[in-house]
Short mmCIF file of C-alpha atoms in Angstrom, two decimals:
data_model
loop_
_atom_site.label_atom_id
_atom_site.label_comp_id
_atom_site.label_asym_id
_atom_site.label_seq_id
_atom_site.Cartn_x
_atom_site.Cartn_y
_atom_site.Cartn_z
CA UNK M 1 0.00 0.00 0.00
CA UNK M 2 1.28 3.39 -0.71
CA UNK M 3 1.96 5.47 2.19
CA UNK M 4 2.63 9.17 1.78
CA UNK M 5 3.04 11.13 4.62
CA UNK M 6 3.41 14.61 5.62
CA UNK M 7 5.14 16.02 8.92
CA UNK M 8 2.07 18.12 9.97
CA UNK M 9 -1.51 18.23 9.93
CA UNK M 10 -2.34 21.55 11.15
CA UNK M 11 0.23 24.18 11.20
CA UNK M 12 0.21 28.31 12.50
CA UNK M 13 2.73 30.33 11.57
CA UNK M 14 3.45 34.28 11.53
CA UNK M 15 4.02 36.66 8.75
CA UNK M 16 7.46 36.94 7.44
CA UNK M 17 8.58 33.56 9.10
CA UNK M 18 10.42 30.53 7.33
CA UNK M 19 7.91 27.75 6.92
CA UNK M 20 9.05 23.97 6.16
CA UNK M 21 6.57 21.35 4.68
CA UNK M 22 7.95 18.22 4.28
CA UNK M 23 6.44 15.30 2.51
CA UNK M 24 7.56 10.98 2.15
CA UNK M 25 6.60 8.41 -0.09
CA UNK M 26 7.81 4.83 0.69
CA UNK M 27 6.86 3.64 -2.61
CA UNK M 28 10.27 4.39 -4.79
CA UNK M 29 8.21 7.25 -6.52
CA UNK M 30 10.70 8.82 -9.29
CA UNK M 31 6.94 12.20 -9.47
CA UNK M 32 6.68 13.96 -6.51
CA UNK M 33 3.99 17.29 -6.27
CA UNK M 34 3.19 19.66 -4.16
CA UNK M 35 -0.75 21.50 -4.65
CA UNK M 36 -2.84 23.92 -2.82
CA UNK M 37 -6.51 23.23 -2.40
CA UNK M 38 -8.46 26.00 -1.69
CA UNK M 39 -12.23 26.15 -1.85
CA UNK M 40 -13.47 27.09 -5.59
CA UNK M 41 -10.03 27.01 -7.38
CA UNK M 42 -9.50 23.38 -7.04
CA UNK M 43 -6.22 21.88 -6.58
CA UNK M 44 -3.25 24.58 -7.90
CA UNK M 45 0.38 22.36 -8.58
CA UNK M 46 2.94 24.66 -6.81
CA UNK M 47 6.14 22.69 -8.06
CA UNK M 48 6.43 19.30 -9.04
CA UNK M 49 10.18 17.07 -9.27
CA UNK M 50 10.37 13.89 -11.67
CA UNK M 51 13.84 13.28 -10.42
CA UNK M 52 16.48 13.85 -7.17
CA UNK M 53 17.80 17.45 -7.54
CA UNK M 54 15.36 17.74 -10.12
CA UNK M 55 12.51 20.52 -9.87
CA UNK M 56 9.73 22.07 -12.16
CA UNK M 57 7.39 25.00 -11.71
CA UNK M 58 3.67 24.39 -11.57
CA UNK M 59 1.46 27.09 -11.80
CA UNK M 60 1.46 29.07 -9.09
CA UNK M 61 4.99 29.00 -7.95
CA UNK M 62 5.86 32.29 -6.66
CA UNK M 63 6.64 32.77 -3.01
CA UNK M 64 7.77 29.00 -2.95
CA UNK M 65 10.76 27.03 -3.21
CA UNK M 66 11.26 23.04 -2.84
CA UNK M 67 13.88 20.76 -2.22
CA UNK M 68 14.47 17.04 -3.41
CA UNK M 69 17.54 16.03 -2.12
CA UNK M 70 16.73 12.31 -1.36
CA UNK M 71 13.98 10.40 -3.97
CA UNK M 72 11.22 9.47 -0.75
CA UNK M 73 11.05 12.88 0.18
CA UNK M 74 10.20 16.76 -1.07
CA UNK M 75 10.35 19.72 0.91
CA UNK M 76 7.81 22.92 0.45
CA UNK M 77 9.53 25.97 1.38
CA UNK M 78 7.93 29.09 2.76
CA UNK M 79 10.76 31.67 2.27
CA UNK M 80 8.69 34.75 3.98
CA UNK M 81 4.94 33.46 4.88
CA UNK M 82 2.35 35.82 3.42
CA UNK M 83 -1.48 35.67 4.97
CA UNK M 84 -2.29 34.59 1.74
CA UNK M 85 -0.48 31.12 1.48
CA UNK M 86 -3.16 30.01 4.03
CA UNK M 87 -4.35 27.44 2.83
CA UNK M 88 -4.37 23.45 2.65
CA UNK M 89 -1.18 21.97 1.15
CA UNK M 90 -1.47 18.58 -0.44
CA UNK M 91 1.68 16.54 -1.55
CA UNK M 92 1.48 14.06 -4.43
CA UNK M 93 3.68 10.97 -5.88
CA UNK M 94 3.55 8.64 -8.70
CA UNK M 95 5.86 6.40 -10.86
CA UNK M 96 7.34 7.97 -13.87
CA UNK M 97 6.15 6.81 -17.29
CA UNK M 98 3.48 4.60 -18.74
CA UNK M 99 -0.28 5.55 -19.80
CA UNK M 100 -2.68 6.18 -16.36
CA UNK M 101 -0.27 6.30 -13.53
CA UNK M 102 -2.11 7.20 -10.59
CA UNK M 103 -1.18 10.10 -7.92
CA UNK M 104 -1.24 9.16 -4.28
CA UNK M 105 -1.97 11.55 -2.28
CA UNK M 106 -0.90 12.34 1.59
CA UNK M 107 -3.22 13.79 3.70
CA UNK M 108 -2.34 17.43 3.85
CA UNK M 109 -1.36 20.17 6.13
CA UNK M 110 -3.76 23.02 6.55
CA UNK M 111 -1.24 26.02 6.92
CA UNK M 112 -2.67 28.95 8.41
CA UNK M 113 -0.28 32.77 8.59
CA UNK M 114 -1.64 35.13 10.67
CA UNK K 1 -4.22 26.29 -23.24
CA UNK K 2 -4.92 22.75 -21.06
CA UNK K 3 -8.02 23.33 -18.92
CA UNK K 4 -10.28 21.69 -17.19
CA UNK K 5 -13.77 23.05 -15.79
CA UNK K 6 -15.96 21.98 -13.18
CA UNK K 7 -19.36 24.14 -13.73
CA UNK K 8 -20.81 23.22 -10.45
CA UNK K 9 -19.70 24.00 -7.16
CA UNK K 10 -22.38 21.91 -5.33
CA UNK K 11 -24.47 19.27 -6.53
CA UNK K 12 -27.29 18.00 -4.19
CA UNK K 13 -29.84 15.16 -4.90
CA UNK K 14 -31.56 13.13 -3.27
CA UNK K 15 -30.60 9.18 -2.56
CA UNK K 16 -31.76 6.82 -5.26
CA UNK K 17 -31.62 9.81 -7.50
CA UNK K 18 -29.27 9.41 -10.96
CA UNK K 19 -26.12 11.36 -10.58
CA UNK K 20 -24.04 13.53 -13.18
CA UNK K 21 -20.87 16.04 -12.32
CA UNK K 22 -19.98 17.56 -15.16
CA UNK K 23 -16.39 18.01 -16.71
CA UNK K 24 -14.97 19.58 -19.73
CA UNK K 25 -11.54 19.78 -20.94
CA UNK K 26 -9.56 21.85 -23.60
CA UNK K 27 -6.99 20.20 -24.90
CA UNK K 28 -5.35 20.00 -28.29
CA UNK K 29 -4.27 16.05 -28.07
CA UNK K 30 -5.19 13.26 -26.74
CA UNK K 31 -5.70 13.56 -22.98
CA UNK K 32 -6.29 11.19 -20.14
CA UNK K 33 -8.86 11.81 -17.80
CA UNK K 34 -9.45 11.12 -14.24
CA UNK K 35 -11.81 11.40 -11.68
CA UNK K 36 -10.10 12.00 -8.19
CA UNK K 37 -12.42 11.64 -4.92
CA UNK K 38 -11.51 13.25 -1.69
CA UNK K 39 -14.73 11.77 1.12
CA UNK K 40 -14.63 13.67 4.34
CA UNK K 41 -11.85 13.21 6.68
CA UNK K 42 -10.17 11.13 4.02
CA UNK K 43 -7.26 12.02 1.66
CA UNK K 44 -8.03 12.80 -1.77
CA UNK K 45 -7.81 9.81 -4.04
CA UNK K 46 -8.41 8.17 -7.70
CA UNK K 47 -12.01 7.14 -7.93
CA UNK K 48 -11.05 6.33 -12.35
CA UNK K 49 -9.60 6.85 -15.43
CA UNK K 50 -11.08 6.83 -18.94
CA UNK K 51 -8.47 4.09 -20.26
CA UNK K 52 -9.40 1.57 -18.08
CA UNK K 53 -12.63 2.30 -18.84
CA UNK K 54 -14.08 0.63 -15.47
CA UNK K 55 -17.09 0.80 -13.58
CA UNK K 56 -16.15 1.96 -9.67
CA UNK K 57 -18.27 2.31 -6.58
CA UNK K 58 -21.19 2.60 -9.51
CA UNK K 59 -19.73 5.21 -11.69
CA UNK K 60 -18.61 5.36 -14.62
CA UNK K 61 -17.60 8.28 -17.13
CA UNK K 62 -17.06 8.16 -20.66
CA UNK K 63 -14.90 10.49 -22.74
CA UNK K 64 -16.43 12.09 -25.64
CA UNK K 65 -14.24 13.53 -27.21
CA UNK K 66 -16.51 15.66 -29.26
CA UNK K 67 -17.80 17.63 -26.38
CA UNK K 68 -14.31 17.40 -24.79
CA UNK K 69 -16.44 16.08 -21.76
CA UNK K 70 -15.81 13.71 -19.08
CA UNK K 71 -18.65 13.64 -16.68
CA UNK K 72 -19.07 11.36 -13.85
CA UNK K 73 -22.38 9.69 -13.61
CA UNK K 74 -24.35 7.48 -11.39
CA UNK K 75 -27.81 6.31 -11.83
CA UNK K 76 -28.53 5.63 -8.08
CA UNK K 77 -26.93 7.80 -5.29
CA UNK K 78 -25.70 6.55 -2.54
CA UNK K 79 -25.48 8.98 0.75
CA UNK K 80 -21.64 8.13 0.83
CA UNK K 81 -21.04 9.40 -2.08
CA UNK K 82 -21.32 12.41 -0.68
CA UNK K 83 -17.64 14.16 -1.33
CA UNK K 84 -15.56 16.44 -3.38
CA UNK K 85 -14.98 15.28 -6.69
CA UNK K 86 -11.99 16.54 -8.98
CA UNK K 87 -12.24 15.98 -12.31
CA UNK K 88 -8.42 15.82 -14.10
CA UNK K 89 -6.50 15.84 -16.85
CA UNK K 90 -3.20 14.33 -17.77
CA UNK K 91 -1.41 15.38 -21.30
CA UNK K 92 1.31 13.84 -23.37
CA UNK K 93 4.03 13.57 -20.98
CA UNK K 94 6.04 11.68 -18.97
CA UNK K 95 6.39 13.83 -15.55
CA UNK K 96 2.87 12.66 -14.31
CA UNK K 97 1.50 16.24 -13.84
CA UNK K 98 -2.08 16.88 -14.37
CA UNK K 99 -4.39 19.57 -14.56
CA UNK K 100 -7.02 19.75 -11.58
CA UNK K 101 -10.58 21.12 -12.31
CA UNK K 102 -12.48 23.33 -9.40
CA UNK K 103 -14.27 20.31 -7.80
CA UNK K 104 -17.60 19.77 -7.54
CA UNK K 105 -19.10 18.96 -3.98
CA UNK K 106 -21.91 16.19 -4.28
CA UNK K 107 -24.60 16.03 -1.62
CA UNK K 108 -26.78 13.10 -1.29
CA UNK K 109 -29.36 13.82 1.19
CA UNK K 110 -31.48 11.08 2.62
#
């Protein structure tokens, strides 16, 4: 069974601080994503890596950097927290290749800035 | 420009009432679709895909490719079905990454 985790459910942070989310798969994964799902825009891919080191941008990646430095896990980085990156953060992996390869999904970290 | 639209934000019928979320997508190719499920409390997760062209939990959705439409039907609701449904799209690629429509919340009321 896949199993992707992330390191916190419910996070509050301040404006202007450094904010972490980190994310695992334990199924060898080579597609890892990060999303935001907020009410009435759906999910919104942030950045998404196909490969250690590797890293693309998604759609809405401003205000965010990542970090894949080992293949099981991908970091979401906060560099100054704005009130509007609260929101609920969803991480994503899959295997690379083939036609219909599902995304497994962990089960988010609802990240509010005040 | 890939895109994929949910019109409805909420969907509410009644149980034993027939079921249909809508979908379309724009897309030049030849996408894959997906239906993604997210039931409360739950992570989000695949419900199906158009290429395996399966029957799950009583849906099913058929591509038409005319219409650029995927939509998710049911005839009978069930009140579990009740959920957030994401309809998605997948183009010619090998990273994985696919395009997530609004989502459509689907009530069933008893």
């Amino acid at each position: 069974d896949v199993k992707v985790t992330q390191s916190s459910r419910y996070l509050v942070k301040r404006t202007g601080e450094k904010v972490f989310l980190e994310c695992v798969q334990d199924m060898d994964h080579e597609n890892m994503f990060w999303y935001r799902q907020d009410p009435g825009l759906g999910l919104r891919l942030i950045y998404f890596s196909y490969d250690v080191k590797m890293k693309e941008k998604g759609d809405i990646p401003e205000g965010y950097s990542v970090s894949r430095e080992k293949k099981e896990r991908f970091s979401l980085i906060l560099e100054s927290a704005s009130t509007n990156q609260t929101s609920m953060y969803l991480c994503a992996s899959s295997v690379s290749g083939g036609a219909g390869d599902t995304q497994y999904f962990g089960p988010g970290t609802r990240l509010t800035v005040l | 420009a890939q895109r994929v639209t949910q019109p409805e934000k909420l969907l509410s019928v009644f149980k034993g009432a027939p079921v249909e979320l809508k979908c379309n997508y724009s897309y030049s190719g030849s996408p894959e679709l997906f239906w993604y499920v997210q039931y409360s409390r739950q992570r989000l997760q695949l419900l199906l895909r158009h290429i395996s062209r399966e029957s799950i939990k009583g849906f099913t959705a058929d591509l038409n490719k005319g219409e650029t439409s995927f939509h998710l039907k049911k005839p009978f609701a069930q009140e579990e079905d009740s959920a957030m449904y994401y309809c998605a799209l997948r183009g010619v690629s090998n990273t994985g990454k696919l395009i997530f429509g609004q989502g459509t919340t689907l009530q069933v009321k008893p």
